[in-house]
Amino acid sequence: MPPVLARLQQAAKMVMTRKKVVLLLLLGGMLSLLLHQGSQLSWSPRLLFPGAPCPAGRTRPKHTAVAFVKTHKTAGTTVQNILFRFAERHNVTLALPRPSCEHQFCYPRDFSARFVHPATRPPRMLASHLRFNRAELRRLLPNDTVYVTILREPAAMFESLFSYYNRHCPAFVRVPNGSLEAFLRAPRAYYRPDERYAMYAHNTLAYDLGGDNERSALDEPAYLAGLIRDLEAAFSLVMIAEYFDESLVLLRRLLAWDLEDVLYVKLNVRSASSRLAALPEGLARAARRWNGLDAGLYEHFNASFWRRVARAGRECVQREARQLREARERLLHRCFGPRPRLRPAAEIRNKQLQPWQPLGNVGIVGYDLPSRPPGPGGDECLKLAMPEVQYSSYLLHKQKLRASAWAERGRAGAGAGDRPPPPPPRPIRALPRLARRG
Ligand SMILES: Nc1ncnc2c1ncn2[C@@H]1O[C@H](COP(=O)(O)OS(=O)(=O)O)[C@@H](OP(=O)(O)O)[C@H]1O
C-alpha cells in the first residue's frame, strides 16, 4: 500500500475511534441523566416499559374507617352511594344524621357529634353532607379514620349551584330572569353574606371544608395558604370530580378495596335542558374570580392530585380507570337493560329511585329498573341507583333495627344470641379548646 494511502487509512481509523468515543460518552451521559432524573421524577420500569405489570390485588385487609366530607355539587352523591353500599355489604356502622338534621348533619351549621343519630353510634364511616369540623369528627370517629373529600372545577360547580338553588338561595332568587350572567356581572348587587343559604352563592367549597367563605383569595393570600395547609393535614385524599375514575382508583388503593367496591352510576345529574352545554370562557373567568378561594383550593389540589397519580404510576392508574369504566358498562347493562337511559323523575316508576327535585326549572334525572327485574343481584342494582334521601332513610331504618336487636340481646344477657353483643357506644370525648379558623 502506498504510504500516503496507509497514512490516510490510519487517520480515518483515528477519526472513527474518536467518533466512537464521543458516541460512547454521549450514551453514557444520557444513561446517567436518565438514572439521576429517574430517582427524582419517580421513573419506574412501568414508564420505561409501559407493558410491565401494575401492582396486583390487595395486600392488606380492606380499610373500613372512612370519613367522606361531601361537598356540594361535586359528584359527592355518587361517592356517597359507593360508601353507603360498601358499609351495607360489609356490615360497617355508618353515621347518619338524627331526623331534625334531615339527611345532612344540620348543614350549614358546623358539624357536631350531637347531630349523629344514636342508633348509628359508634360509627366507622360517615358520608353525608356536613360543614367540616375536624375536631368534632375526630371525637366521633376511630383514630384510624381516613379522611377524603372531592373538589370540582369552581366555574362548573358554580353553574350547577346557581341552577340547582335558583329558587332556594335568596342571592339567586333576586337575579332578573335567573340569569347567571347578570349575577356574575355584579354579584354584590344580589349577595348578602348574612342571610340564609348565602354559602351556596359564594366560595361554597371553602365553606363546606370549614373555611371562611368571605375571605378574599386576592387580598389575603396567607389565609388561603393556611386553609390549604390545614386541609392537606386533615385529608389523606382530595379527589377531583373531572377525573372521577382516576380519583376512584386512588381511593380504592388508599383503602385497599377491590375495583368492584368502587363501581357506580352517576347520581344527582341535571337533565340536558337544565344545564348550560358549555360555560362561555368570560363567564367561567367571572365565576372563578367571584369564588376566588374555591379557585385557589382547586388549583392547588388539582396539581397535587396529578403528582399523586404520577407517584402511583400514570399508566397503571389510567389502565385501572379503563377497567373500571368497562366493568361499569357491563353492570349498567345488567341492571338497567341493553340501553340504560337517564330519565326524568316523572318517568321513574319505582319511587325508591325517584331523585329529589329542587324548585324551579331544574330537572334531576335518574335510572329506573326494567319491568322485568334483573334477577339475582336485583338489590345491588336498586342500591346502585338509589338517590341520597331514600338511601339515607333506608340505612337509618336498618341500623335502628340492628341497634335495638343488639340492645335486646344485651338485656337478655351475654351469650344469649349467636352474635357477640356490640361494644357500648363510645362516650364522646371532651372537645379540646381550639382556635376556630375564620
Ligand atoms: N361520576 C361523576 N363524574 C362527574 N360528575 C358527576 C358524577 N356523578 C355526578 N356528577 C355530577 O355532580 C353534580 C351533583 O353533585 P352532588 O351529588 O355533589 O350534588 S349535591 O350537593 O349532593 O346536591 C351533578 O352536576 P350537574 O349535572 O352539573 O349539576 C352531576 O351531574
Coordinates of C-alpha atoms and ligand atoms in Angstrom, one line a residue:
M1 CA 0.0 0.0 0.0
P2 CA 1.4 3.4 -0.9
P3 CA 2.5 5.3 2.3
V4 CA 0.0 8.1 1.6
L5 CA -2.9 5.7 1.5
A6 CA -1.6 4.0 4.7
R7 CA -1.5 7.3 6.5
L8 CA -5.0 8.2 5.2
Q9 CA -6.3 4.8 6.4
Q10 CA -4.6 5.4 9.8
A11 CA -6.1 8.9 10.0
A12 CA -9.6 7.6 9.1
K13 CA -9.3 4.9 11.8
M14 CA -8.4 7.6 14.4
V15 CA -11.4 9.7 13.4
M16 CA -13.6 6.6 13.7
T17 CA -12.2 5.8 17.1
R18 CA -12.7 9.4 18.2
K19 CA -16.3 9.3 16.9
K20 CA -16.9 6.1 18.8
V21 CA -15.5 7.6 22.0
V22 CA -17.8 10.7 21.6
L23 CA -20.7 8.4 20.9
L24 CA -20.0 6.3 23.9
L25 CA -19.6 9.4 26.1
L26 CA -22.9 10.8 24.8
L27 CA -24.7 7.5 25.5
G28 CA -23.1 7.3 29.0
G29 CA -24.2 10.8 29.7
M30 CA -27.8 10.1 28.6
L31 CA -27.9 7.0 30.7
S32 CA -26.6 8.8 33.8
L33 CA -29.1 11.6 33.3
L34 CA -31.9 9.1 32.9
L35 CA -30.9 7.4 36.1
H36 CA -30.4 10.6 38.0
Q37 CA -33.8 12.1 36.9
G38 CA -35.3 8.7 37.5
S39 CA -34.8 9.0 41.2
Q40 CA -36.4 12.4 41.3
L41 CA -39.2 12.0 38.8
S42 CA -40.2 8.6 40.0
W43 CA -39.2 6.9 36.8
S44 CA -40.2 3.4 37.1
P45 CA -39.8 0.2 35.0
R46 CA -43.5 0.8 34.1
L47 CA -42.7 4.1 32.4
L48 CA -39.6 2.7 30.6
F49 CA -41.5 -0.5 29.7
P50 CA -45.2 0.5 29.5
G51 CA -46.3 -3.1 29.2
A52 CA -44.9 -4.0 32.6
P53 CA -47.4 -5.2 35.2
C54 CA -49.1 -2.8 37.6
P55 CA -49.3 -3.7 41.3
A56 CA -51.6 -6.7 41.6
G57 CA -54.6 -7.0 44.0
R58 CA -54.9 -6.2 47.7
T59 CA -52.0 -6.8 50.1
R60 CA -53.9 -5.8 53.3
P61 CA -57.4 -6.1 54.6
K62 CA -60.0 -3.6 53.4
H63 CA -59.9 -0.4 55.4
T64 CA -63.3 0.4 56.9
A65 CA -62.9 3.6 58.8
V66 CA -63.6 6.3 56.3
A67 CA -65.0 9.9 56.6
F68 CA -66.1 11.3 53.2
V69 CA -66.6 15.0 53.5
K70 CA -69.4 15.6 51.0
T71 CA -69.0 19.0 49.4
H72 CA -71.9 20.5 47.3
K73 CA -72.3 19.9 43.6
T74 CA -69.1 18.0 43.2
A75 CA -70.3 14.5 42.3
G76 CA -70.5 13.8 46.1
T77 CA -73.7 11.9 45.9
T78 CA -72.1 9.3 43.6
V79 CA -69.2 8.9 46.0
Q80 CA -71.6 8.7 49.0
N81 CA -73.5 5.9 47.3
I82 CA -70.3 3.9 46.8
L83 CA -69.6 4.3 50.5
F84 CA -73.2 3.5 51.5
R85 CA -73.2 0.3 49.5
F86 CA -69.8 -0.7 50.9
A87 CA -71.0 -0.1 54.5
E88 CA -74.1 -2.2 53.9
R89 CA -72.2 -5.1 52.3
H90 CA -69.6 -5.2 54.9
N91 CA -71.9 -4.5 57.9
V92 CA -70.0 -1.4 58.9
T93 CA -71.8 1.2 61.1
L94 CA -72.4 4.4 59.2
A95 CA -73.0 7.7 61.0
L96 CA -76.3 9.1 59.9
P97 CA -78.0 12.4 60.9
R98 CA -80.7 12.5 63.5
P99 CA -84.1 13.3 62.0
S100 CA -84.1 17.0 63.0
C101 CA -80.9 17.4 60.9
E102 CA -82.7 16.0 57.8
H103 CA -80.3 14.0 55.6
Q104 CA -77.5 16.5 56.1
F105 CA -75.7 16.8 59.5
C106 CA -77.6 20.0 60.3
Y107 CA -75.7 21.8 57.5
P108 CA -74.9 24.7 57.2
R109 CA -74.1 24.6 61.0
D110 CA -70.6 23.5 61.9
F111 CA -70.6 19.7 62.3
S112 CA -71.2 18.5 65.9
A113 CA -71.2 14.9 67.1
R114 CA -74.6 15.7 68.6
F115 CA -76.1 15.7 65.1
V116 CA -75.4 11.9 64.8
H117 CA -78.4 9.6 65.3
P118 CA -77.6 7.5 68.5
A119 CA -78.6 4.3 66.6
T120 CA -75.7 4.9 64.3
R121 CA -73.0 5.2 67.0
P122 CA -70.2 4.4 67.4
P123 CA -69.7 4.7 63.6
R124 CA -66.7 3.7 61.4
M125 CA -67.9 5.5 58.3
L126 CA -69.6 8.8 57.5
A127 CA -70.6 10.2 54.1
S128 CA -73.4 12.7 54.5
H129 CA -73.3 16.5 53.9
L130 CA -71.8 18.5 56.7
R131 CA -69.7 21.5 57.4
F132 CA -66.2 20.2 58.1
N133 CA -65.1 20.4 61.7
R134 CA -62.1 18.3 62.2
A135 CA -62.0 18.3 66.0
E136 CA -65.7 17.1 66.2
L137 CA -65.2 14.4 63.7
R138 CA -62.2 13.2 65.5
R139 CA -64.2 12.9 68.7
L140 CA -66.7 10.8 66.9
L141 CA -64.7 8.5 64.6
P142 CA -62.0 6.0 65.3
N143 CA -58.4 7.1 65.3
D144 CA -57.5 5.2 62.2
T145 CA -60.2 7.0 60.1
V146 CA -59.1 8.0 56.6
Y147 CA -60.5 11.4 55.6
V148 CA -61.3 12.0 52.0
T149 CA -63.2 14.7 50.0
I150 CA -63.8 15.8 46.5
L151 CA -63.5 19.2 44.6
R152 CA -64.9 20.3 41.3
E153 CA -63.7 23.0 38.9
P154 CA -65.2 26.1 40.5
A155 CA -66.9 27.6 37.4
A156 CA -68.7 24.4 36.5
M157 CA -69.5 23.9 40.2
F158 CA -70.9 27.4 40.5
E159 CA -73.1 27.0 37.4
S160 CA -74.5 23.8 38.9
L161 CA -75.1 25.5 42.3
F162 CA -76.7 28.5 40.6
S163 CA -79.1 26.3 38.6
Y164 CA -79.9 23.9 41.5
Y165 CA -80.5 26.5 44.2
N166 CA -82.1 29.1 41.8
R167 CA -85.3 29.2 43.8
H168 CA -83.8 28.4 47.2
C169 CA -80.9 30.8 47.7
P170 CA -82.1 34.4 48.1
A171 CA -79.0 35.8 46.3
F172 CA -80.0 33.8 43.2
V173 CA -83.8 34.5 43.5
R174 CA -83.1 38.2 43.3
V175 CA -81.4 38.0 39.9
P176 CA -83.7 39.1 37.0
N177 CA -84.7 36.1 34.8
G178 CA -82.5 33.8 36.8
S179 CA -79.5 34.9 34.7
L180 CA -76.1 33.6 35.7
E181 CA -74.5 36.3 33.5
A182 CA -76.4 39.0 35.3
F183 CA -75.3 37.6 38.7
L184 CA -71.7 37.3 37.8
R185 CA -71.6 40.8 36.3
A186 CA -72.4 42.3 39.7
P187 CA -72.6 39.6 42.4
R188 CA -72.5 42.1 45.3
A189 CA -75.8 43.6 44.0
Y190 CA -77.6 40.4 44.8
Y191 CA -75.5 38.7 47.5
R192 CA -75.9 39.3 51.3
P193 CA -73.4 37.4 53.3
D194 CA -75.5 37.1 56.4
E195 CA -78.7 35.7 55.0
R196 CA -79.9 32.1 54.9
Y197 CA -78.2 29.9 52.3
A198 CA -75.6 32.6 51.5
M199 CA -72.9 29.9 51.4
Y200 CA -74.5 28.4 48.2
A201 CA -73.6 31.6 46.4
H202 CA -70.0 32.3 47.4
N203 CA -67.0 30.0 47.9
T204 CA -69.1 27.0 48.7
L205 CA -66.2 24.6 48.7
A206 CA -64.2 26.7 51.2
Y207 CA -67.3 27.0 53.4
D208 CA -68.1 23.2 53.3
L209 CA -64.5 22.5 54.2
G210 CA -64.7 24.6 57.3
G211 CA -63.2 27.8 55.9
D212 CA -64.5 31.4 56.0
N213 CA -66.0 31.9 52.6
E214 CA -66.0 35.7 52.9
R215 CA -62.2 36.0 52.9
S216 CA -60.5 37.2 49.7
A217 CA -58.0 35.0 48.0
L218 CA -56.6 38.0 46.2
D219 CA -56.2 40.3 49.2
E220 CA -55.4 37.6 51.8
P221 CA -53.2 35.0 50.2
A222 CA -52.0 34.0 53.6
Y223 CA -55.5 33.0 54.6
L224 CA -55.8 30.7 51.5
A225 CA -52.4 29.2 52.1
G226 CA -53.3 28.5 55.8
L227 CA -56.6 26.8 54.7
I228 CA -54.7 24.7 52.2
R229 CA -52.2 23.7 54.9
D230 CA -55.0 22.6 57.2
L231 CA -56.8 20.6 54.6
E232 CA -53.5 19.0 53.5
A233 CA -53.0 17.9 57.1
A234 CA -56.6 16.6 57.5
F235 CA -57.3 14.7 54.3
S236 CA -55.5 11.7 53.0
L237 CA -57.0 12.1 49.6
V238 CA -58.7 15.0 47.8
M239 CA -60.5 13.7 44.7
I240 CA -61.3 15.7 41.6
A241 CA -64.7 15.4 40.0
E242 CA -63.4 16.0 36.5
Y243 CA -61.2 12.9 36.9
F244 CA -63.7 10.8 38.7
D245 CA -62.5 7.4 37.6
E246 CA -58.8 8.2 38.3
S247 CA -59.9 9.5 41.7
L248 CA -61.7 6.3 42.5
V249 CA -58.6 4.3 41.5
L250 CA -56.6 6.3 44.1
L251 CA -59.4 5.9 46.7
R252 CA -59.5 2.1 46.1
R253 CA -55.8 1.9 46.6
L254 CA -55.7 4.0 49.6
L255 CA -58.4 1.9 51.3
A256 CA -57.2 -1.4 49.9
W257 CA -60.6 -2.0 48.4
D258 CA -61.4 -4.0 45.2
L259 CA -62.3 -2.4 42.0
E260 CA -65.8 -3.9 42.3
D261 CA -66.2 -1.8 45.5
V262 CA -66.0 1.4 43.6
L263 CA -68.4 0.6 40.7
Y264 CA -71.0 3.3 40.4
V265 CA -73.7 5.1 38.3
K266 CA -73.7 8.9 38.1
L267 CA -76.3 10.3 40.6
N268 CA -77.9 13.6 41.0
V269 CA -77.3 14.6 37.4
R270 CA -79.2 17.5 35.9
S271 CA -81.2 16.9 32.7
A272 CA -79.5 18.3 29.5
S273 CA -82.2 21.0 29.3
S274 CA -81.4 22.2 32.8
R275 CA -77.7 22.8 32.2
L276 CA -75.6 25.1 30.0
A277 CA -74.0 23.0 27.3
A278 CA -70.7 24.9 27.8
L279 CA -69.9 27.8 30.0
P280 CA -68.6 30.7 27.9
E281 CA -65.0 31.5 28.9
G282 CA -65.8 35.0 30.0
L283 CA -68.5 33.7 32.4
A284 CA -66.2 30.9 33.7
R285 CA -63.5 33.5 34.4
A286 CA -66.0 35.7 36.3
A287 CA -67.2 32.7 38.3
R288 CA -63.6 31.8 39.3
R289 CA -63.0 35.4 40.3
W290 CA -66.1 35.6 42.4
N291 CA -65.2 32.3 44.0
G292 CA -61.5 33.1 44.4
L293 CA -61.0 30.8 47.5
D294 CA -62.5 27.9 45.7
A295 CA -60.4 28.6 42.6
G296 CA -57.3 28.6 44.8
L297 CA -58.2 25.4 46.5
Y298 CA -59.0 23.7 43.2
E299 CA -55.7 24.9 41.6
H300 CA -53.7 23.5 44.5
F301 CA -55.4 20.2 44.9
N302 CA -55.7 19.5 41.2
A303 CA -51.9 19.9 40.9
S304 CA -51.3 17.7 43.9
F305 CA -53.8 15.1 42.6
W306 CA -51.7 14.7 39.4
R307 CA -48.5 14.5 41.3
R308 CA -50.1 11.7 43.2
V309 CA -51.2 9.9 40.0
A310 CA -47.6 10.2 38.8
R311 CA -46.3 8.6 42.0
A312 CA -48.9 5.8 41.6
G313 CA -47.8 5.3 38.0
R314 CA -49.9 7.2 35.5
E315 CA -50.1 4.2 33.1
C316 CA -51.4 1.9 35.8
V317 CA -53.9 4.4 37.1
Q318 CA -55.2 5.0 33.6
R319 CA -55.3 1.3 32.8
E320 CA -57.3 0.7 36.0
A321 CA -59.6 3.6 35.3
R322 CA -60.3 1.9 31.9
Q323 CA -61.0 -1.4 33.6
L324 CA -63.4 0.4 35.9
R325 CA -65.3 2.1 33.0
E326 CA -65.6 -1.3 31.3
A327 CA -66.9 -3.0 34.4
R328 CA -69.3 -0.2 34.9
E329 CA -70.7 -0.5 31.4
R330 CA -71.3 -4.2 32.0
L331 CA -73.0 -3.5 35.3
L332 CA -75.2 -0.8 33.8
H333 CA -76.4 -3.2 31.1
R334 CA -77.1 -6.0 33.5
C335 CA -79.1 -3.7 35.9
F336 CA -80.9 -1.3 33.6
G337 CA -81.2 -3.2 30.3
P338 CA -79.4 -3.0 27.0
R339 CA -79.9 0.7 26.5
P340 CA -79.6 2.2 30.0
R341 CA -81.1 5.7 30.0
L342 CA -81.3 8.5 32.5
R343 CA -84.9 9.5 32.9
P344 CA -86.8 12.5 34.3
A345 CA -88.2 11.7 37.8
A346 CA -91.8 11.6 36.5
E347 CA -90.8 8.7 34.2
I348 CA -89.3 6.7 37.0
R349 CA -91.9 4.2 38.2
N350 CA -90.0 2.9 41.2
K351 CA -90.5 5.5 44.0
Q352 CA -87.3 4.4 45.7
L353 CA -85.4 5.6 42.7
Q354 CA -87.0 9.0 42.1
P355 CA -84.5 11.7 42.7
W356 CA -85.4 14.8 44.8
Q357 CA -86.3 17.8 42.6
P358 CA -85.3 21.3 43.6
L359 CA -87.8 24.1 43.0
G360 CA -87.8 25.9 39.6
N361 CA -87.0 24.7 36.2
V362 CA -84.3 22.2 37.1
G363 CA -84.7 18.5 36.3
I364 CA -82.7 15.9 38.1
V365 CA -82.6 12.6 36.2
G366 CA -82.1 9.0 37.4
Y367 CA -82.3 5.4 36.4
D368 CA -85.3 3.0 36.7
L369 CA -85.2 -0.7 37.0
P370 CA -86.6 -2.5 33.9
S371 CA -90.1 -4.1 34.3
R372 CA -88.5 -7.5 34.3
P373 CA -86.3 -7.4 37.4
P374 CA -82.6 -8.1 36.7
G375 CA -82.8 -11.4 38.7
P376 CA -80.1 -12.2 41.3
G377 CA -78.3 -9.0 42.2
G378 CA -81.5 -7.0 41.8
D379 CA -81.0 -5.5 45.2
E380 CA -77.5 -4.4 44.2
C381 CA -79.0 -2.7 41.1
L382 CA -81.6 -1.0 43.2
K383 CA -79.0 0.4 45.7
L384 CA -76.7 1.4 42.8
A385 CA -79.2 3.9 41.5
M386 CA -80.9 4.9 44.8
P387 CA -80.8 8.6 45.5
E388 CA -79.4 10.1 48.7
V389 CA -82.6 10.8 50.5
Q390 CA -84.1 7.3 50.1
Y391 CA -80.9 5.5 50.8
S392 CA -80.2 7.5 53.9
S393 CA -83.7 6.8 55.3
Y394 CA -83.3 3.1 54.4
L395 CA -80.0 2.8 56.1
L396 CA -81.1 4.6 59.2
H397 CA -84.1 2.3 59.5
K398 CA -81.9 -0.8 59.0
Q399 CA -79.3 0.4 61.6
K400 CA -82.1 1.3 64.1
L401 CA -83.4 -2.3 63.8
R402 CA -79.9 -3.7 64.3
A403 CA -79.2 -1.4 67.3
S404 CA -82.5 -2.4 69.0
A405 CA -81.7 -6.1 68.3
W406 CA -78.3 -5.7 69.9
A407 CA -79.8 -3.8 72.9
E408 CA -82.4 -6.7 73.3
R409 CA -79.6 -9.2 73.3
G410 CA -77.7 -7.1 75.8
R411 CA -80.8 -7.1 78.1
A412 CA -81.2 -10.9 77.7
G413 CA -77.6 -11.3 78.9
A414 CA -74.3 -12.0 77.1
G415 CA -74.2 -15.2 75.1
A416 CA -78.0 -15.3 74.6
G417 CA -77.6 -14.8 70.8
D418 CA -75.2 -16.3 68.3
R419 CA -73.6 -12.9 67.7
P420 CA -71.4 -11.2 70.3
P421 CA -73.0 -8.1 71.8
P422 CA -71.8 -4.8 70.2
P423 CA -69.4 -2.6 72.0
P424 CA -71.2 0.0 74.2
P425 CA -71.5 3.4 72.5
R426 CA -68.2 5.2 72.8
P427 CA -68.5 8.3 75.0
I428 CA -67.8 11.4 73.2
R429 CA -64.5 12.8 74.4
A430 CA -64.4 16.3 75.8
L431 CA -63.7 18.7 73.0
P432 CA -60.3 20.4 73.3
R433 CA -60.5 24.1 73.0
L434 CA -59.2 25.0 69.6
A435 CA -59.0 28.4 67.9
R436 CA -61.6 28.4 65.1
R437 CA -60.5 29.4 61.7
G438 CA -62.2 32.4 60.3
Ligands
LIG1 N1 -69.2 10.4 38.3 C1 -69.4 11.6 38.1 N2 -68.5 12.4 37.4 C2 -68.7 13.7 37.2 N3 -69.7 14.4 37.6 C3 -70.7 13.7 38.3 C4 -70.6 12.3 38.5 N4 -71.7 11.9 39.2 C5 -72.4 13.0 39.4 N5 -71.9 14.1 38.8 C6 -72.3 15.5 38.8 O1 -72.2 16.0 40.1 C7 -73.2 17.0 40.3 C8 -74.0 16.6 41.6 O2 -73.2 16.8 42.7 P1 -73.6 16.3 44.1 O3 -74.1 15.0 44.1 O4 -72.3 16.6 45.0 O5 -74.7 17.4 44.5 S1 -75.3 17.7 45.9 O6 -74.6 18.8 46.5 O7 -75.3 16.5 46.7 O8 -76.7 18.1 45.6 C9 -74.1 17.0 39.1 O9 -73.6 18.0 38.2 P2 -74.6 18.9 37.4 O10 -75.3 17.9 36.5 O11 -73.7 19.8 36.6 O12 -75.5 19.6 38.3 C10 -73.8 15.6 38.5 O13 -74.0 15.6 37.1

